[in-house]
Tab-separated table of C-alpha atoms in Angstrom:
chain	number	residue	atom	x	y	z
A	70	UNK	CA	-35.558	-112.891	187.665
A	71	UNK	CA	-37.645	-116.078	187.323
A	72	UNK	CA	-36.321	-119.319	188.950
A	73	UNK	CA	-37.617	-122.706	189.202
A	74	UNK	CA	-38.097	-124.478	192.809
A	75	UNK	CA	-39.954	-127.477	192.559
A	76	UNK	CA	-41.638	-129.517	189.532
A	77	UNK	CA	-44.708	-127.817	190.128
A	78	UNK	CA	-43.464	-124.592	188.970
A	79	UNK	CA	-42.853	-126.057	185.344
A	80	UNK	CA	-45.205	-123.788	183.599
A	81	UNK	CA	-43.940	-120.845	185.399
A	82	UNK	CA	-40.192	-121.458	184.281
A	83	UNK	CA	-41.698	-122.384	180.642
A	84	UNK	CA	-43.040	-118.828	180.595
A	85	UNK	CA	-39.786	-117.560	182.144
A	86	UNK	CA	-38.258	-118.655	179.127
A	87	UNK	CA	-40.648	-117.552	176.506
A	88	UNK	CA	-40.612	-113.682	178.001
A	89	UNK	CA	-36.535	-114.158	177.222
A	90	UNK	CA	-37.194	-115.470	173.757
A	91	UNK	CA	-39.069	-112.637	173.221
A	92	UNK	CA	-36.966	-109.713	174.841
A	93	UNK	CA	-33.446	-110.988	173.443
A	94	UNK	CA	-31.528	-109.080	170.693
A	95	UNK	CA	-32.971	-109.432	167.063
A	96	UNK	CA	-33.300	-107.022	164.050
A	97	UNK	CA	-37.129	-104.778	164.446
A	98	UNK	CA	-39.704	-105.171	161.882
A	99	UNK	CA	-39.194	-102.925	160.150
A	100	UNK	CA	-36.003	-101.400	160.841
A	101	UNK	CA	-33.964	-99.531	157.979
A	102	UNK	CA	-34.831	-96.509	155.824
A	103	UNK	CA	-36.724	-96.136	152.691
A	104	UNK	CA	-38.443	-98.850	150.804
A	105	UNK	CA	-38.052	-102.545	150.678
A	106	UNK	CA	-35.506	-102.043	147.511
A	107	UNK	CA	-33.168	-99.452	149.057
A	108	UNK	CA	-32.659	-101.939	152.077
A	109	UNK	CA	-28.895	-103.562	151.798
A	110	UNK	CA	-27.895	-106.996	151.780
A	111	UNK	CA	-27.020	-106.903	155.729
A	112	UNK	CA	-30.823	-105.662	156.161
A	113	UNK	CA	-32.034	-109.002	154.048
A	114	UNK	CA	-29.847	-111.055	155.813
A	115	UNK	CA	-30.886	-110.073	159.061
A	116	UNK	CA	-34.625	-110.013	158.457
A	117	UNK	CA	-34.338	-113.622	156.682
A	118	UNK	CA	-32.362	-114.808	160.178
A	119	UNK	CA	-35.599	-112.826	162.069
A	120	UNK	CA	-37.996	-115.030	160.202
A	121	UNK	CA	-36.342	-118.242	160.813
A	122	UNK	CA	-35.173	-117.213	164.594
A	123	UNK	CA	-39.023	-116.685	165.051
A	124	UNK	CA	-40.467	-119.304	163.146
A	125	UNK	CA	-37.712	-121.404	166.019
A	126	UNK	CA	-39.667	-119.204	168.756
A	127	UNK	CA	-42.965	-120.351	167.582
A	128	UNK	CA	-42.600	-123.609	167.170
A	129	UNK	CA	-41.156	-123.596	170.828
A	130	UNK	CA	-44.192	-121.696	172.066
A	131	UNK	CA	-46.574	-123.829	170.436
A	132	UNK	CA	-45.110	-127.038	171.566
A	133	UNK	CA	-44.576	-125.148	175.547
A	134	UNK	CA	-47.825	-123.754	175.494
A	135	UNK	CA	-49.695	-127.749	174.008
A	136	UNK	CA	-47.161	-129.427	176.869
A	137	UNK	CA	-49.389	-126.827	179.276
A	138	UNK	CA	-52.398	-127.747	177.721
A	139	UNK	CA	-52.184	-131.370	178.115
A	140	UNK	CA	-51.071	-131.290	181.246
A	141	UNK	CA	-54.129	-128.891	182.084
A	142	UNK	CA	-56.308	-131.525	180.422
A	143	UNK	CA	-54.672	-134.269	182.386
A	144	UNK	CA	-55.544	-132.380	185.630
A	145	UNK	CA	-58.803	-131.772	184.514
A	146	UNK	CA	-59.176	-135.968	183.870
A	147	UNK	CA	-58.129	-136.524	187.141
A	148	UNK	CA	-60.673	-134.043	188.951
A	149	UNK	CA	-63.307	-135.619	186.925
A	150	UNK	CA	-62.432	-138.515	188.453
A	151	UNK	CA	-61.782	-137.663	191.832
A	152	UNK	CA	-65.234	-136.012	191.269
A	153	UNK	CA	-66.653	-139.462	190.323
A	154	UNK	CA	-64.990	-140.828	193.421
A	155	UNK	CA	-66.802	-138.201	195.363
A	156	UNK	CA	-69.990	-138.906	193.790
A	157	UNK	CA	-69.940	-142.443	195.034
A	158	UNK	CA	-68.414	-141.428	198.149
A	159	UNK	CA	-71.986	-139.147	198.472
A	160	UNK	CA	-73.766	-142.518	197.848
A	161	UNK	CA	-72.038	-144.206	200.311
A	162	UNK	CA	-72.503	-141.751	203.032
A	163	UNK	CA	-76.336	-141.685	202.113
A	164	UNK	CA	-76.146	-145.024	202.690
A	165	UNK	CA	-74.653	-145.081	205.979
A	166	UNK	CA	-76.880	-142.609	207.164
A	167	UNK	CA	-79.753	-145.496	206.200
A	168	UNK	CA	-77.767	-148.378	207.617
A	169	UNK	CA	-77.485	-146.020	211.423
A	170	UNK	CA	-81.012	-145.456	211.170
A	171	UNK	CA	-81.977	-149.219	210.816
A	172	UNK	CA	-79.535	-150.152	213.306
A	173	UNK	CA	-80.646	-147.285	215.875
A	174	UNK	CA	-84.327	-148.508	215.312
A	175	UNK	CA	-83.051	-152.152	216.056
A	176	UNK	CA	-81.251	-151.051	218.846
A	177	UNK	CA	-84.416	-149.732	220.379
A	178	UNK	CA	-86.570	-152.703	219.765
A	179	UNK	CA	-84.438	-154.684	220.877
A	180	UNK	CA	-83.868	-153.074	224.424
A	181	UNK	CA	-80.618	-151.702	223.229
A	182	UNK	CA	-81.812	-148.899	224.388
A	183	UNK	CA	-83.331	-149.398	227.956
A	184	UNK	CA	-81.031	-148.391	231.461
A	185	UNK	CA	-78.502	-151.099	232.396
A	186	UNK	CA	-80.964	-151.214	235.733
A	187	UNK	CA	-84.395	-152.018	233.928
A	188	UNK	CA	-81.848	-154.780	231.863
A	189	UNK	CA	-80.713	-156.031	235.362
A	190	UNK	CA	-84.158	-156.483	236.492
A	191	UNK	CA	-85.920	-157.998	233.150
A	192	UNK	CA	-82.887	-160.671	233.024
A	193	UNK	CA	-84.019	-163.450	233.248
A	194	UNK	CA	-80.335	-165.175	234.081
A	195	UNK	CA	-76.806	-163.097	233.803
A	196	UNK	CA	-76.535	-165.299	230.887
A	197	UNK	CA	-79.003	-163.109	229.322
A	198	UNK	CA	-78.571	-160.213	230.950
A	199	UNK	CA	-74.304	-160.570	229.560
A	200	UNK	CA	-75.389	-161.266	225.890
A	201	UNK	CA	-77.511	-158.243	226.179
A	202	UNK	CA	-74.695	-155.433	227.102
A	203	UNK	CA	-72.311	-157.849	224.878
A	204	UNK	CA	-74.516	-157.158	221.777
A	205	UNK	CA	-75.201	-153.404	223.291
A	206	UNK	CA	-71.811	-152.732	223.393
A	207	UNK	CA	-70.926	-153.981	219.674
A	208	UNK	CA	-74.118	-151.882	218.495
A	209	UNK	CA	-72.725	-148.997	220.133
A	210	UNK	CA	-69.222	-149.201	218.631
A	211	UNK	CA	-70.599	-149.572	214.928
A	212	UNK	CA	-72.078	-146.760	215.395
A	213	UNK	CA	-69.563	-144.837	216.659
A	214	UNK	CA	-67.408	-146.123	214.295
A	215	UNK	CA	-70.095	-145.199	211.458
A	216	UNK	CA	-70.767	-141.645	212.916
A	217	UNK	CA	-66.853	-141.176	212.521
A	218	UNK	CA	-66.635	-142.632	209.059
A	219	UNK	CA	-69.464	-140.457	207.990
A	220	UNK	CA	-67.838	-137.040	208.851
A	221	UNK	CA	-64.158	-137.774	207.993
A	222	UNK	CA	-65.372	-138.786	204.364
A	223	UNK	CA	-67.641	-135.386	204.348
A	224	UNK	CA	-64.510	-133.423	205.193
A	225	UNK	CA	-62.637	-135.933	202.725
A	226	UNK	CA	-64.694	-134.673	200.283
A	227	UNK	CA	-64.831	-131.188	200.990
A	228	UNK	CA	-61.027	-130.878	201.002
A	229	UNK	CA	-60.807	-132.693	197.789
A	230	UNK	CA	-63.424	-130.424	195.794
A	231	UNK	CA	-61.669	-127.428	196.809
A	232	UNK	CA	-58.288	-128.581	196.134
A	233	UNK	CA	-59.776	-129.520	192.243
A	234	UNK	CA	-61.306	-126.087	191.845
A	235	UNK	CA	-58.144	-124.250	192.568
A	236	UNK	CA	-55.772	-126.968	190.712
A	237	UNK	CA	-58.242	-126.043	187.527
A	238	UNK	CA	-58.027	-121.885	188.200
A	239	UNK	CA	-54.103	-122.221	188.176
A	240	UNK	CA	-54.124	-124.576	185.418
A	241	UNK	CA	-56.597	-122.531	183.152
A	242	UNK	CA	-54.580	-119.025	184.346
A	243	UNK	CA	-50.979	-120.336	183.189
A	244	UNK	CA	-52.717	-121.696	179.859
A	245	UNK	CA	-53.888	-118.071	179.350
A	246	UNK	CA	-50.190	-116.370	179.846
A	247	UNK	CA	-48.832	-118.970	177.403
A	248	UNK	CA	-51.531	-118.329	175.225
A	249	UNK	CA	-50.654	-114.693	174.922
A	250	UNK	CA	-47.030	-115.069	174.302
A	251	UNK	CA	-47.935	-117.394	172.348
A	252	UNK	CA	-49.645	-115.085	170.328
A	253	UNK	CA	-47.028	-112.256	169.982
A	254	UNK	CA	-44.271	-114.257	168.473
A	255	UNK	CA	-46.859	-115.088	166.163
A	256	UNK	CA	-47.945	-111.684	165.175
A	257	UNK	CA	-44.067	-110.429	165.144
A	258	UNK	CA	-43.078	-113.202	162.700
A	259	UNK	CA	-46.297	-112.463	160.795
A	260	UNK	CA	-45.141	-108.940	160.172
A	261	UNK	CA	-41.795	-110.301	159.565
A	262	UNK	CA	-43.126	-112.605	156.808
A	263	UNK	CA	-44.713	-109.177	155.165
A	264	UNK	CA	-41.571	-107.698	155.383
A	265	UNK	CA	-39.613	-110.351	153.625
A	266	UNK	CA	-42.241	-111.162	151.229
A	267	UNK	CA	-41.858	-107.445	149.802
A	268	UNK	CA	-38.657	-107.114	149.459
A	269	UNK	CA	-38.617	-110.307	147.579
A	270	UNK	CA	-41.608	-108.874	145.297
A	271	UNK	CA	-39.426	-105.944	144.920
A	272	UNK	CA	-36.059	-108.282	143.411
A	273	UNK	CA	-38.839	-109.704	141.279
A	274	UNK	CA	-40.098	-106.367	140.171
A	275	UNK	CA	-36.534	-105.227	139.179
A	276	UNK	CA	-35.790	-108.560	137.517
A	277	UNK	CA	-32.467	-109.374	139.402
A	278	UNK	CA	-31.998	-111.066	142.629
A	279	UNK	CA	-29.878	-109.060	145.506
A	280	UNK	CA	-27.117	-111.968	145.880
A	281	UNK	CA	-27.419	-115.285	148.628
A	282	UNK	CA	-28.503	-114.399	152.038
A	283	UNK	CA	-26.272	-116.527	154.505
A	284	UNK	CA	-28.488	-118.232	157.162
A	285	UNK	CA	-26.984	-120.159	160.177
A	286	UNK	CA	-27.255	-123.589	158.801
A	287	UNK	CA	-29.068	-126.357	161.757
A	288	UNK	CA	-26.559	-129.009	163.016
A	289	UNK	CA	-28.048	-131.966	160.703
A	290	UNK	CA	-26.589	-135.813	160.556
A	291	UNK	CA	-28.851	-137.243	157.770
A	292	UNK	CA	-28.849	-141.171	157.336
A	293	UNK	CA	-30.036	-140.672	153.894
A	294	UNK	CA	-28.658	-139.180	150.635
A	295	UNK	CA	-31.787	-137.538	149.925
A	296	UNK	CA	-34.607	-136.064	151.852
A	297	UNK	CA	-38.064	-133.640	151.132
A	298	UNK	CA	-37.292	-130.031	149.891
A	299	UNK	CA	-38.974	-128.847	153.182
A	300	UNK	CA	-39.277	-130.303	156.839
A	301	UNK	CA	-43.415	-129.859	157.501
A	302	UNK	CA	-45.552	-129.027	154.521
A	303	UNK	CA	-49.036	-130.028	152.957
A	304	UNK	CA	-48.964	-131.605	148.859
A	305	UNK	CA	-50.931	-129.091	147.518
A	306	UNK	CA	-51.081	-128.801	143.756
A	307	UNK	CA	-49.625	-131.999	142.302
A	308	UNK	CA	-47.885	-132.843	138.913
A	309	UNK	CA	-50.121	-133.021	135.644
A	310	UNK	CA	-52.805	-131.223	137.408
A	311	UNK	CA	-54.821	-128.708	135.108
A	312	UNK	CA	-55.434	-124.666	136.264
A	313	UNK	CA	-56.096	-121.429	134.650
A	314	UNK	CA	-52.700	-120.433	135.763
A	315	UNK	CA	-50.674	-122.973	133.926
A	316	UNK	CA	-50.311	-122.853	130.289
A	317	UNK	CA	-50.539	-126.581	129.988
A	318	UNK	CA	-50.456	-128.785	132.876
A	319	UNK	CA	-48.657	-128.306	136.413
A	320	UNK	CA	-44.998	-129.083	136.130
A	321	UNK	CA	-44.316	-130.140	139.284
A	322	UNK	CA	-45.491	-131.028	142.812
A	323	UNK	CA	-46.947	-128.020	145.522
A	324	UNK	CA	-46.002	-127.695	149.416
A	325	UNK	CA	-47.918	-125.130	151.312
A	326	UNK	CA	-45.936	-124.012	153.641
A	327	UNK	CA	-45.774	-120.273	155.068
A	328	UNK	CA	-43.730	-117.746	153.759
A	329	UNK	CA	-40.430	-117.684	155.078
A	330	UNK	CA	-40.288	-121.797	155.518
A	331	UNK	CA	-36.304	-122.654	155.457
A	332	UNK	CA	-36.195	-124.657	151.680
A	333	UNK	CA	-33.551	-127.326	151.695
A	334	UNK	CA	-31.468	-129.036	149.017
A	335	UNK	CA	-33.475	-132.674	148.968
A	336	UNK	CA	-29.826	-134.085	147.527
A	337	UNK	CA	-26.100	-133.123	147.475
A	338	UNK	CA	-25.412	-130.809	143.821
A	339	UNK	CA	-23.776	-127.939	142.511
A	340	UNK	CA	-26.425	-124.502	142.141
A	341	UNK	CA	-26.869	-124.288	138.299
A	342	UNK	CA	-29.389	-121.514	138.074
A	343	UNK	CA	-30.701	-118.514	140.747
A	344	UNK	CA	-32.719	-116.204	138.847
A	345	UNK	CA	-35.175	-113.686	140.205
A	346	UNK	CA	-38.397	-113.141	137.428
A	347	UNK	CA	-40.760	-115.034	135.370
A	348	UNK	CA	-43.450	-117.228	136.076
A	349	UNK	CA	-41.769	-118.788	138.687
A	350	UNK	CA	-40.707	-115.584	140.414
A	351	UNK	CA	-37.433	-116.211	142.745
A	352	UNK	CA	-36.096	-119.900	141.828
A	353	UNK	CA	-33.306	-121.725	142.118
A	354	UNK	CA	-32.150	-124.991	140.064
A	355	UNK	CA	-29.265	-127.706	141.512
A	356	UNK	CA	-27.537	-130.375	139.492
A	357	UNK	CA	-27.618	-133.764	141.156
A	358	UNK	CA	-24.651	-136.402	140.694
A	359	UNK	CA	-26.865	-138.734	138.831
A	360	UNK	CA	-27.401	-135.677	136.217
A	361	UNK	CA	-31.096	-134.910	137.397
A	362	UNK	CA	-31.712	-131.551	138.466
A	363	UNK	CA	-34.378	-130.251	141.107
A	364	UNK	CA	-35.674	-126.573	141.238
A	365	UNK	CA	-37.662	-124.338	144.029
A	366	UNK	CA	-39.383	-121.925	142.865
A	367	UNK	CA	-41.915	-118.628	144.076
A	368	UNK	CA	-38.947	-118.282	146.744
A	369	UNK	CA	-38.572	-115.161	149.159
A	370	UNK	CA	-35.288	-115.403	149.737
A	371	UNK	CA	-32.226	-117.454	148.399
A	372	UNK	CA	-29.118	-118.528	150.398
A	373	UNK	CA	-26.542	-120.105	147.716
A	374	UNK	CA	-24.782	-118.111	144.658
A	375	UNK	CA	-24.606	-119.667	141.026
A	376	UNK	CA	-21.989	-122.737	140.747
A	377	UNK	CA	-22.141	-123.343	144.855
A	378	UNK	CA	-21.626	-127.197	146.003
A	379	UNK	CA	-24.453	-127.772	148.155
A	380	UNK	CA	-25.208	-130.819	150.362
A	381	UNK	CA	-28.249	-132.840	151.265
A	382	UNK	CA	-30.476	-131.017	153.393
A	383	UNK	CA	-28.811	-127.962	153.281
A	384	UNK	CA	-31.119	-124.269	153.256
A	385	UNK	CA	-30.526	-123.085	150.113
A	386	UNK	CA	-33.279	-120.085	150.533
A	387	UNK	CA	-36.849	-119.783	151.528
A	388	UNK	CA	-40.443	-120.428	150.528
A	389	UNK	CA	-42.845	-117.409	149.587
A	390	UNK	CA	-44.792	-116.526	146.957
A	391	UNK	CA	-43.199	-115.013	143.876
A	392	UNK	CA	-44.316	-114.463	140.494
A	393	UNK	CA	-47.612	-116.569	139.122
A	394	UNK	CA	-48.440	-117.983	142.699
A	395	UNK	CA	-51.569	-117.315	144.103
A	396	UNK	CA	-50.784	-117.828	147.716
A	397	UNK	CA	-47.558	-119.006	149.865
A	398	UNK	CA	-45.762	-122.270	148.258
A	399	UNK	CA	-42.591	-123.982	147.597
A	400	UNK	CA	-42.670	-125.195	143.741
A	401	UNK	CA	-40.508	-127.922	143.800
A	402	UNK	CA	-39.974	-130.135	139.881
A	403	UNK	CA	-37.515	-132.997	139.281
A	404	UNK	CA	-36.097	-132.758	135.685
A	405	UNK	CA	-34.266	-134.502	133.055
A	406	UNK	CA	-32.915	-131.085	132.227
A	407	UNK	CA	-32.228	-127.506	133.817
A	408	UNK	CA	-34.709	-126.450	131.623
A	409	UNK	CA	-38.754	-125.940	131.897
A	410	UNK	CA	-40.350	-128.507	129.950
A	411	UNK	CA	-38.352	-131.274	131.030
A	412	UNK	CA	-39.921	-132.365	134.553
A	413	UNK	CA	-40.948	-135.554	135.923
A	414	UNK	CA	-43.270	-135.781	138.450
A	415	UNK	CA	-41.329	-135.750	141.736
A	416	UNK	CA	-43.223	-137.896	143.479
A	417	UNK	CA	-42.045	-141.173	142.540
A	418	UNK	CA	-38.664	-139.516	141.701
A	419	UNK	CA	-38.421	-138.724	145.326
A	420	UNK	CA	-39.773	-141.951	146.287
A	421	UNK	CA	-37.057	-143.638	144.045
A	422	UNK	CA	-34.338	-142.262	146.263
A	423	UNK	CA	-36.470	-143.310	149.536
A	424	UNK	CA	-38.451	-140.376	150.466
A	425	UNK	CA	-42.136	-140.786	150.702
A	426	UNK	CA	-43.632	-137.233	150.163
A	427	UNK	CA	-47.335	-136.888	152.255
């Protein structure tokens, strides 16, 4: 069992929880018999919750194991200050060392250093002979006082080196442990993305998607009527643009994201088309109340049936990279009609409705 004592054990607990996210109950990769088209529709379901469960688990690594990070960086800022601290600490106590030199040496020309008796007998009046044990005296205790100050900011520093060496080793050693486990949700939802991504190639291959996928829907209170077909993306290919893989020109606008990236309804509508083939591999196409429609297309995965009400942000299915798609993408057009050849480019129809895409 891991527990948490103090606010220095933060990382430790952090990782506490990551080993849990890792160990707690979730379908295998690659669980079921036979091939990717024999699995059922409990088997997609469960590997489509997998992917998103784990894409959840990464993004909660990644943001543990940068919290770590910074804070080893922060550490590290303040040892290279305390180190610049110690640095002119060194150049004061070099200094110091000068100043009791000079002051011993004017000590002894002086007579500071000469027996009380010889000082007694060289007086010329007590007068003199007070001022000189007065101004002994006060040369003595600087000294003292500068010996002292010299070794407690030595063992100042000594203390304060070590302590930033071992802050550093623990620092660098937890970064290391969240690296890893970083890593292996990483590599499991990799294989999960595989494993998806065939079995969607497979629906394709057969020409006939295996029915909606249900996937536990986020809690979401959007301000807005409309919103961007996917949460975190890149514009990739944009609308008009030419490439050997389009007939003419590109129909509609590009989002890299990775395969198995939730795909959300960007505006309340009924599902008017979910078709599995084609150029556009797995797609899906939603009327909008103001008669536009919207598709996402090269999908691994969809989550509504034909003639389902959807709402705004809603998951409808998820990204991959179906039919003509050269690597992982959500295709996403705006159109006057359900059909191809009818697109706008969604850009400033999204930005219409107040979503800025970029």
């Amino acid at each position: 069992m891991c527990s948490q004592r103090r606010r220095g054990l933060l990382v430790p607990a952090l990782l506490c929880a990551l080993v849990a996210s890792l160990v707690r109950p979730a379908a295998a990769v690659g669980d079921g018999e036979g091939s990717p088209g024999h699995q059922g529709m409990g088997d997609d379901s469960a590997l489509s919750t997998q992917v998103v469960r784990l894409y959840e688990d990464a993004a909660l690594a990644t943001r543990r194991y940068e919290t770590a990070r910074q804070e080893a960086e922060a550490q590290r800022a303040k040892a290279q200050l305390a180190e610049a601290l110690l640095q002119r600490e060194r150049r004061a106590i070099g200094v110091l060392r000068e100043d009791l030199g000079r002051i011993a040496r004017a000590q002894y020309r002086s007579g500071g250093g000469m027996p009380l008796t010889a000082q007694i007998i060289l007086a010329k009046s007590p007068d003199e002979m007070m001022r000189g044990q007065r101004v002994f005296s006060l040369t003595s205790l600087v000294v003292n006082n500068a010996i002292d100050k010299s070794r407690r900011a030595e063992a100042r520093l000594a203390a304060d080196e070590a302590k930033a060496a071992a802050a550093w080793r623990s620092l660098d050693k937890r970064n290391a442990e969240l690296a890893v486990l970083k890593d292996g949700i990483e590599q499991k939802l990799e294989a999960a993305r595989r494993q998806l991504q065939g079995r969607a190639d497979a629906s394709v291959a057969a020409g006939s998607c295996r029915g909606a996928i249900r996937l536990d829907q986020p809690k979401t209170d959007f301000t807005t009527a409309w919103v961007a077909p996917v949460e975190s993306y890149a514009l990739s290919a944009a609308f008009g643009s030419g490439g050997q893989r389009w007939a003419n020109r590109h129909t509609g606008q590009d989002f890299a994201v990775p395969i198995g990236t939730p795909v959300r309804a960007v505006g309340d509508g009924r599902v008017v088309k979910v078709a599995c083939g084609g150029a556009f591999g797995m797609e899906i196409v939603v009327r909008h109340a103001d008669g536009y429609y919207t598709q996402y297309a090269h999908l691994a995965a969809v989550a509504v049936d034909q003639d389902e009400r959807v709402d705004t942000g809603q998951w409808i299915g998820q990204s991959g990279t179906t039919g003509n798609s050269t690597g992982p993408h959500l295709h996403f057009e705006a159109r006057v009609t359900p059909e191809m050849g009818s697109a706008v480019d969604p850009v400033p129809w999204m930005m219409d409705r107040g979503v800025q895409l970029g």
